[in-house]
Short mmCIF file of C-alpha atoms in Angstrom, two decimals:
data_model
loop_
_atom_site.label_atom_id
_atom_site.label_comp_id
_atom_site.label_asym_id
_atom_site.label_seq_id
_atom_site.Cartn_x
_atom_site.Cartn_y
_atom_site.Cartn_z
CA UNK N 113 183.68 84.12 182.19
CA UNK N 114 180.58 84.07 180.23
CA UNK N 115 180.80 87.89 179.34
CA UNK N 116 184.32 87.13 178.07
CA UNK N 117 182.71 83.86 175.89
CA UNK N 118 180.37 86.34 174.79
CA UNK N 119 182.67 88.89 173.36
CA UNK N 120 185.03 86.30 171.67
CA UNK N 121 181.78 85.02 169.86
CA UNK N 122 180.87 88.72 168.50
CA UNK N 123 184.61 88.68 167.45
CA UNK N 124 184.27 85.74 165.27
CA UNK N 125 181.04 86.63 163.83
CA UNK N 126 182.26 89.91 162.97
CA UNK N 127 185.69 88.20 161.17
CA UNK N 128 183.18 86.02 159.57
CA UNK N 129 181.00 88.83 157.66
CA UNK N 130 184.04 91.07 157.36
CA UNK N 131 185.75 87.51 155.52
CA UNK N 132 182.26 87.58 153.29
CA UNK N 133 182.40 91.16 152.33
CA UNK N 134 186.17 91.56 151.71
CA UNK N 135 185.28 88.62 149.20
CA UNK N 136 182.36 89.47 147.69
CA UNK N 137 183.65 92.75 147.16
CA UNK N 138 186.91 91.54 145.96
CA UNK N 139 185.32 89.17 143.43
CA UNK N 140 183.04 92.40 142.22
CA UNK N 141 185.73 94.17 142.11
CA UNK N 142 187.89 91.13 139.78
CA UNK N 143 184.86 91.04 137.83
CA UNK N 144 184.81 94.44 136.58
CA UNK N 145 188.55 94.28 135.68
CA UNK N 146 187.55 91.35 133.45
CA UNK N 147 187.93 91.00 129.63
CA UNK N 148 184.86 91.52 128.04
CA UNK N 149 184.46 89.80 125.23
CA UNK N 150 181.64 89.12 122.45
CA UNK N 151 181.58 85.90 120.86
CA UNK N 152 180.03 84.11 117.86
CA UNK N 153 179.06 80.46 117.17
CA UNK N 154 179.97 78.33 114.17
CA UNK N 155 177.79 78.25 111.33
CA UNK N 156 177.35 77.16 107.39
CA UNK N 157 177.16 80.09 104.32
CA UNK N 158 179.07 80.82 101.44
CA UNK N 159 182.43 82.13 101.17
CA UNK N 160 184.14 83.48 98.13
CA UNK N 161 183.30 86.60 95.34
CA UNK N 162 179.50 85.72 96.01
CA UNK N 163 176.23 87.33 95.62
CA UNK N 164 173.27 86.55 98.46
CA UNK N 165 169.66 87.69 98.47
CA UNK N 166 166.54 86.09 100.00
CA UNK N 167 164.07 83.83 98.06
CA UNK N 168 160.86 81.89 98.52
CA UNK N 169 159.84 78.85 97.52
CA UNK N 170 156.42 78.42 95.35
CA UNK N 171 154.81 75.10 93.88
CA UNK N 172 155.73 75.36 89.91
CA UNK N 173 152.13 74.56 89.80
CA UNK N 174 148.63 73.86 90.83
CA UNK N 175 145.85 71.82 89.79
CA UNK N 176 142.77 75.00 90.55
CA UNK N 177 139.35 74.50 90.45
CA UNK N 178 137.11 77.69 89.19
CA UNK N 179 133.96 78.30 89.63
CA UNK N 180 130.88 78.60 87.12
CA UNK N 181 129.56 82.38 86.90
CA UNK N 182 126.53 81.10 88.71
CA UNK N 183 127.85 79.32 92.00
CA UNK N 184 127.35 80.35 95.35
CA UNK N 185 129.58 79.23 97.52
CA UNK N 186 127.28 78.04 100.91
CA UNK N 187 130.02 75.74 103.01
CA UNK N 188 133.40 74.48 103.04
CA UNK N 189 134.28 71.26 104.05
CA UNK N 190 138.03 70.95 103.19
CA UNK N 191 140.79 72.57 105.16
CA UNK N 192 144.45 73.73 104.11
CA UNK N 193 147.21 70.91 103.90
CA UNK N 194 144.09 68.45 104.12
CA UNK N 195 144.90 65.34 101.94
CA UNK N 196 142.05 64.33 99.12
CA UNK N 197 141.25 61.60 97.07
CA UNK N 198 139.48 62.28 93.49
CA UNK N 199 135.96 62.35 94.05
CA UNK N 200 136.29 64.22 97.65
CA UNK N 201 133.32 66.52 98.28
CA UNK N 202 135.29 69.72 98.58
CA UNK N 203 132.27 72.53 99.90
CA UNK N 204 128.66 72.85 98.83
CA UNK N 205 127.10 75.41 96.76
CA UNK N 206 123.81 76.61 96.55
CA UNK N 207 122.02 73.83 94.69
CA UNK N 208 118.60 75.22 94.03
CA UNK N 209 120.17 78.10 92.10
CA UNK N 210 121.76 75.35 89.93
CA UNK N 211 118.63 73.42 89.39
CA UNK N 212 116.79 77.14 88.57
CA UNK N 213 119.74 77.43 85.98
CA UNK N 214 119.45 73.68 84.29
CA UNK N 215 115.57 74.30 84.29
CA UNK N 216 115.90 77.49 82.29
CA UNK N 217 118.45 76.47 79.86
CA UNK N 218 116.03 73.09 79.60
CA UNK N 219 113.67 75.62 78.35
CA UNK N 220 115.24 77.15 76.01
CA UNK N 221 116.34 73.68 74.85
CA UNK N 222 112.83 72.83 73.96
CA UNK N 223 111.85 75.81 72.73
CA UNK N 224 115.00 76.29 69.63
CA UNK N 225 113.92 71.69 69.21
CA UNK N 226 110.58 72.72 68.96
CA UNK N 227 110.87 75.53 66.41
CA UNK N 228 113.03 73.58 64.08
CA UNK N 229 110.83 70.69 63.48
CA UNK N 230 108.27 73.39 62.92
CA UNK N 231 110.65 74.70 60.27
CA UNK N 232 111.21 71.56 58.87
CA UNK N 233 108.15 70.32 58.47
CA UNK N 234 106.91 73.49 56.26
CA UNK N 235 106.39 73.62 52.93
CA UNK N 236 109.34 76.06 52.21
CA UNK N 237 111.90 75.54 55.30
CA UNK N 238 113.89 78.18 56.11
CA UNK N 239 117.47 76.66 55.92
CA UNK N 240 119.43 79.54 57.01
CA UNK N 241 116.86 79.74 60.36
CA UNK N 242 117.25 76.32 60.84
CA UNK N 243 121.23 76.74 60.87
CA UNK N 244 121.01 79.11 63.15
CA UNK N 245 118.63 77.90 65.22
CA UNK N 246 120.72 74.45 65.34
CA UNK N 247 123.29 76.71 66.17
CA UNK N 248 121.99 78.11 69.26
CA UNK N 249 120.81 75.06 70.19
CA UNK N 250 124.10 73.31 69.96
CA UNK N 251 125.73 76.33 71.83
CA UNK N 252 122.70 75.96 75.00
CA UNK N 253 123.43 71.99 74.82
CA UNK N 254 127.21 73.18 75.72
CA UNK N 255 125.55 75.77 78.57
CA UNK N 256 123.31 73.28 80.15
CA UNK N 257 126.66 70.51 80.08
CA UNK N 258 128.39 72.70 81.97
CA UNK N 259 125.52 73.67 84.27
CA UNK N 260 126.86 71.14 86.84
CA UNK N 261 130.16 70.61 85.61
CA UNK N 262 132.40 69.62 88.70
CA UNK N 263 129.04 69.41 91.27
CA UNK N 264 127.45 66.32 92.81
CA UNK N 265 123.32 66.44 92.12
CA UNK N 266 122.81 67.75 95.52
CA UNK N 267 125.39 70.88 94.68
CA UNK N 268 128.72 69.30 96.10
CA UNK N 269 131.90 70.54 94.87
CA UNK N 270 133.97 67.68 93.51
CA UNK N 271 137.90 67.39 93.31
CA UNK N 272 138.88 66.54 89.87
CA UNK N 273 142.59 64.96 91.43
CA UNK N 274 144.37 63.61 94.14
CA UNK N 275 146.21 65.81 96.20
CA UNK N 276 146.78 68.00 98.99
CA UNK N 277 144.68 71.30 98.92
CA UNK N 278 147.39 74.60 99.52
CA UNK N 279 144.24 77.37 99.14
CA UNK N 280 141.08 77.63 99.52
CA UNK N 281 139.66 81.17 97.79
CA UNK N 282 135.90 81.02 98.77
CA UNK N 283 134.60 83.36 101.16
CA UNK N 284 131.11 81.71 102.38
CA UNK N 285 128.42 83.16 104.41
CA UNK N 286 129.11 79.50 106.51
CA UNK N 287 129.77 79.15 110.68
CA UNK N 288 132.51 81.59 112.28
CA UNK N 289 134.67 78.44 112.57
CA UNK N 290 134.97 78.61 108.47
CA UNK N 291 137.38 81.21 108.61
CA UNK N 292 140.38 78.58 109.43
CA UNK N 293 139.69 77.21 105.70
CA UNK N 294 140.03 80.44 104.11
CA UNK N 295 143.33 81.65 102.48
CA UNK N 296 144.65 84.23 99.68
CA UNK N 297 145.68 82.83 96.48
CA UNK N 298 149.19 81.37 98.08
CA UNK N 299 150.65 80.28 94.66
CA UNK N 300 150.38 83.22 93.00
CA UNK N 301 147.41 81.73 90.13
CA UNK N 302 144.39 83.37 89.69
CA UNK N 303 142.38 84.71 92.26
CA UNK N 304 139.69 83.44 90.83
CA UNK N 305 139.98 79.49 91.39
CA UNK N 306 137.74 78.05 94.47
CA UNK N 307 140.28 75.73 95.46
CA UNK N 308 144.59 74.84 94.59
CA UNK N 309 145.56 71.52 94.71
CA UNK N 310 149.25 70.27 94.56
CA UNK N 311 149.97 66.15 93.60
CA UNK N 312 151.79 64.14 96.15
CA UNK N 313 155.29 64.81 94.61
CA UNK N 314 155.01 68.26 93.87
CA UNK N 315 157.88 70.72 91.95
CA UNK N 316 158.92 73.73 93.48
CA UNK N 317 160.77 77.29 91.98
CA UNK N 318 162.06 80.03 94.54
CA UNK N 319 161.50 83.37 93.61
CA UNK N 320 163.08 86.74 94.37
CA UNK N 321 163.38 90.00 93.43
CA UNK N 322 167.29 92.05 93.02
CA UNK N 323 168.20 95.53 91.73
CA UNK N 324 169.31 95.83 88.00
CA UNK N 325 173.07 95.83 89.15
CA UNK N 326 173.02 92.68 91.05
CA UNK N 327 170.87 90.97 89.01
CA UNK N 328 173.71 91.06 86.30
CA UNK N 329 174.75 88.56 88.44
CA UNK N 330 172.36 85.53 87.66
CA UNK N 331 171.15 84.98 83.77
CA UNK N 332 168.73 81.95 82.30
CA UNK N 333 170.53 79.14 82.74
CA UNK N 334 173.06 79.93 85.60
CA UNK N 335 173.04 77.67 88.30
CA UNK N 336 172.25 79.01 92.20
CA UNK N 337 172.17 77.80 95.48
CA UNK N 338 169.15 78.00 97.53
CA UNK N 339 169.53 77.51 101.55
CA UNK N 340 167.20 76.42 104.12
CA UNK N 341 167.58 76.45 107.61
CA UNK N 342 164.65 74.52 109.84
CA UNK N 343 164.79 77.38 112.62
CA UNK N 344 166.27 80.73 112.69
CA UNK N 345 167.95 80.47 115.92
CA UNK N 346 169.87 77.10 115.07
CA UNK N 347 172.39 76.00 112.62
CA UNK N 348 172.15 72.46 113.06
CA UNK N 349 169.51 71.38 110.57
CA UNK N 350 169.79 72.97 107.27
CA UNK N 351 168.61 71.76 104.03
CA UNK N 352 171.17 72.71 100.74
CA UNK N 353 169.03 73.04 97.31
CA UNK N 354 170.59 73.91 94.18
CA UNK N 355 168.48 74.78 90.87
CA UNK N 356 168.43 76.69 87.27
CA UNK N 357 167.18 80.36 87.20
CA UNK N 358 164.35 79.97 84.33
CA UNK N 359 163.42 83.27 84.34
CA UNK N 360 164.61 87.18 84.53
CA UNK N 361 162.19 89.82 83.69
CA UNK N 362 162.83 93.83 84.12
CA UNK N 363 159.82 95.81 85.83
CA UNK N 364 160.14 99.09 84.89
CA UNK N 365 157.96 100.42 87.50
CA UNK N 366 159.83 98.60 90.61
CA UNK N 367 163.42 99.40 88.43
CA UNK N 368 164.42 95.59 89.35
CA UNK N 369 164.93 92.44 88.16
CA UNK N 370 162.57 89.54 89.35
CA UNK N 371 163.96 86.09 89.09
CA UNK N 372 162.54 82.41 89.53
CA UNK N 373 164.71 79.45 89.46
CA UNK N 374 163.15 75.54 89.22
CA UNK N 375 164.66 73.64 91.92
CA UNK N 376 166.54 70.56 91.52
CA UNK N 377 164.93 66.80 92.65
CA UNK N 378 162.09 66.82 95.15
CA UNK N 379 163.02 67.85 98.51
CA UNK N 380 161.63 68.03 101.80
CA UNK N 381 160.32 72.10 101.62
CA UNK N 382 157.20 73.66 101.28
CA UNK N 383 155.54 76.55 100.06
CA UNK N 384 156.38 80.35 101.66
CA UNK N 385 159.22 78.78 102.50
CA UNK N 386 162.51 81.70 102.88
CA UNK N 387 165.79 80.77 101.77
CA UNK N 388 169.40 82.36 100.96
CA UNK N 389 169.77 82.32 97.43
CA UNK N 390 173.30 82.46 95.79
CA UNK N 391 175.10 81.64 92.67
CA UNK N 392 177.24 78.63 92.43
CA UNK N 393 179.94 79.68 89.83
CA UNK N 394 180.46 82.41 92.39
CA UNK N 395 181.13 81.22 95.80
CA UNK N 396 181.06 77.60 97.95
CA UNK N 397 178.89 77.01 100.87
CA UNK N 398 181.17 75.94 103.84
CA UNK N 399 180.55 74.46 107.44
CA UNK N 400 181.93 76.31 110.55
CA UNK N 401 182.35 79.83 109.34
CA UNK N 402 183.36 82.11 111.54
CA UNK N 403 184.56 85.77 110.87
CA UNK N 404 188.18 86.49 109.79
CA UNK N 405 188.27 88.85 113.23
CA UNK N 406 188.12 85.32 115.44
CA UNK N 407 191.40 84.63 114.20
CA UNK N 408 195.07 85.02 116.14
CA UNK N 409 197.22 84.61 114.58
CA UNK N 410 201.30 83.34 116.31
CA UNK N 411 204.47 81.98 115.00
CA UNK N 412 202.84 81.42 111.86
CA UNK N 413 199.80 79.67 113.20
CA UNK N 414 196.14 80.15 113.49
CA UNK N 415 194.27 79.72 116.97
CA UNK N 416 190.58 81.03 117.97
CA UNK N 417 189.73 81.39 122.23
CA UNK N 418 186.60 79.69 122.84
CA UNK N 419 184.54 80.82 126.17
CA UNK N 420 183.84 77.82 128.55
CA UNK N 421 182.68 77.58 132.34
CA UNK N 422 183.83 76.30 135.48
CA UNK N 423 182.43 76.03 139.25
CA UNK N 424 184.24 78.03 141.51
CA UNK N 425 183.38 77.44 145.33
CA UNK N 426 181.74 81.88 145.08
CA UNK N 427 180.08 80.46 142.02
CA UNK N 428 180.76 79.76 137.93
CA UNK N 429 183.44 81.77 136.40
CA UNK N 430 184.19 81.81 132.80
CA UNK N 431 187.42 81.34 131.02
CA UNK N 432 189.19 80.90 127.32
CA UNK N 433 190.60 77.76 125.83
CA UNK N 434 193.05 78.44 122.93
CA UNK N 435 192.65 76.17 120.16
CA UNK N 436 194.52 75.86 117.40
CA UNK N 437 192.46 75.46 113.99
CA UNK N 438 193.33 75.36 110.32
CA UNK N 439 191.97 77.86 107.83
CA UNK N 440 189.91 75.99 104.77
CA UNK N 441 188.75 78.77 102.61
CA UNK N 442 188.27 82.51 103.36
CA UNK N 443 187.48 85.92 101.86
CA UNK N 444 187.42 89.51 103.21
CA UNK N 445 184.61 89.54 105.71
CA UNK N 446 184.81 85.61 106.81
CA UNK N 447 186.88 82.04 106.83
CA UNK N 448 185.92 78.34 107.36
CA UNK N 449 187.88 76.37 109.83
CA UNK N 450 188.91 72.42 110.75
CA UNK N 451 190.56 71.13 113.83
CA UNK N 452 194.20 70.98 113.49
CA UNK N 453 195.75 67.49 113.22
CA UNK N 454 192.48 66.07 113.30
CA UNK N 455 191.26 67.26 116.64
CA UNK N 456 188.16 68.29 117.61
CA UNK N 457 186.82 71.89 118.44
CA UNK N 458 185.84 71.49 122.30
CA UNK N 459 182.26 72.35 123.16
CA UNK N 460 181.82 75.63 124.21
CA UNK N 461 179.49 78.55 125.18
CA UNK N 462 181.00 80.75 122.05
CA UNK N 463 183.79 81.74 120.00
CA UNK N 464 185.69 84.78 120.31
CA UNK N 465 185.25 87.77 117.92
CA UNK N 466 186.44 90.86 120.31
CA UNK N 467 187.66 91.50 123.48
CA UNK N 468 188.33 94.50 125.42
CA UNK N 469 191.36 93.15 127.01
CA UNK N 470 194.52 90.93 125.61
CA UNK N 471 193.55 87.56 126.76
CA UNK N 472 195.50 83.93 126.69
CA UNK N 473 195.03 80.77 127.00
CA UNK N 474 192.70 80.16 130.31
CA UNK N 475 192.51 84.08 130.87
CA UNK N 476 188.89 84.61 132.95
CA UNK N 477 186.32 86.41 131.08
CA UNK N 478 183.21 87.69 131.31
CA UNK N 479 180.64 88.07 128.29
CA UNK N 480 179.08 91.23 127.06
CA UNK N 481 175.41 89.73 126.69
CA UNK N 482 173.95 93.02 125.42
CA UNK N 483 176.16 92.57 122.59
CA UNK N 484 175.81 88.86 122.49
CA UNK N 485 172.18 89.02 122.45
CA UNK N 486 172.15 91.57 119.76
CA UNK N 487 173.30 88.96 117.32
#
């Protein structure tokens, strides 16, 4: 009896994993035989006869502070993006070179005061010596004024406004940590200024660069579009600018046209910022553009499949929803599209663009993610 308990037992068991395998290999099998499809997610651009290049944004300007021919730079003690008040001690320079340079320039001082009392208190003065000696000795005055122009006694480097510093151009022979407060001359000013300070409400322009046929495109005056979007991989947060191109200037050696535009109001950018630049008389930015190739069209109306997931009890499959939609604007490549009837588009894991198989409504799918991920 127990041999025969024992043998109905190995029956079962075997069922059991010959069940399993018939199903696991059935579902491999079902998945291969799947639609593939890519898909695309909604997102906001321009449609229409339009024009797009890439821009950055730069301050219109900066308050710089230079440095006197005689400065040595010993210390910063500001860092980039660090607010200051007028007054702030922004680095130190080498102060006993300073005090060399007032002492020598005091000497010279002295010695043009002294020789034109002597001159004027001769019997015949000299007038055209004493001209020019006032002369010079106005002109050293002016030297030994600017001596310390901008400096503390003890050789401190004073802001001139309030602001927020956006570059620091001194290289010091300071502490290895001083290399955080060094930067290249981000506004493009001269290389020369210590130190770029911007006011609390500053103005911005975006600049870019186009070939001499597109750049017929955009003249002084003409109105653009410039686009922001807060992180490359998401569509959610984007800020719209629009501005006035205020310059267009050939360079013959690059054959293109370089172009900077003053942007409207004072929004929430900043410097190095990139953004989509386009012209408004050409084209309309819309929300949820899709390409044209999403479309199906049937009995005269428009639908898209969008990819969703369900849990199966072997695991999550995924399937299309048909939806129908309503076309708002479109051109060759792309369209913009609303719920129809006031719906809402469903949440979903995509939008369909291709498919390697006719699919309908609820049709299971399975995604080609090297394609997917490619975009």
């Amino acid at each position: 009896m127990n041999k025969k308990n024992k043998i109905i037992n190995k029956f079962i068991i075997l069922f059991i994993i010959i069940v399993i395998l018939c199903t696991y290999f059935s579902k491999t099998i079902k998945n291969a035989l799947l639609p593939e499809v890519t898909v695309v997610t909604l997102n906001s651009r321009t449609i229409g006869n339009n024009y797009e290049t890439e821009g950055t944004i730069n301050y219109t300007d900066t308050h710089k502070i230079y440095a006197m021919h005689n400065w040595n730079v010993k210390d910063i003690l500001v860092k980039l993006n660090q607010h200051v008040e007028k007054g702030t001690v922004l680095g130190d320079v080498d102060n006993d070179a300073i005090t060399l340079s007032e002492r020598e320039e005091e000497a010279t001082i002295m010695q043009l005061q002294d020789e034109i009392q002597a001159l004027k208190s001769s019997p015949n003065p000299d007038q055209n010596k004493i001209k020019e000696d006032q002369y010079n000795l106005d002109t050293d005055n002016l030297k030994y004024g600017q001596i310390r122009k901008g400096l503390t006694s003890t050789g401190g480097i004073l802001s001139d406004t309030e602001g927020t510093v956006v570059a620091i151009n001194a290289q010091t022979g300071g502490t290895d940590d001083s290399s955080d407060t060094q930067s290249t001359d981000s506004s493009g000013g001269s290389n020369n200024a210590l130190f770029e300070i911007v006011n609390n409400k500053p103005s911005f322009v975006v600049n870019w660069t186009t070939t001499s046929n597109d750049a017929k495109k955009f003249f002084i005056g003409s109105k653009i579009h410039a686009t922001k979007s807060s992180d490359a991989n998401s569509n959610s947060k984007i800020t719209q600018l629009t501005g006035q191109v205020i310059k267009k200037q050939y360079d013959d050696k690059t054959n293109q046209y370089d172009f900077s535009a003053s942007i409207d109001g004072s929004p929430s950018i900043n410097e190095d910022d990139n953004v989509t630049v386009s012209a408004i008389e050409n084209s309309k930015r819309y929300n949820n553009v899709i390409p044209k190739s999403c479309l199906t069209e049937q009995d005269g109306l428009d639908y898209i499949f969008i990819v969703n997931q369900k849990s199966q009890a072997l695991g999550t499959e995924m399937y299309v929803q048909k939806v129908q939609v309503q076309v708002v604007a479109s051109d060759d490549v792309n369209c913009s599209i609303k719920p129809f009837n006031g719906s809402t588009i469903p949440s979903n894991l995509g939008i369909v663009m291709s498919t390697t198989k006719s699919i309908d409504d609820n049709s299971q799918v399975k995604l080609d993610n090297d394609e997917n991920e490619s975009r």
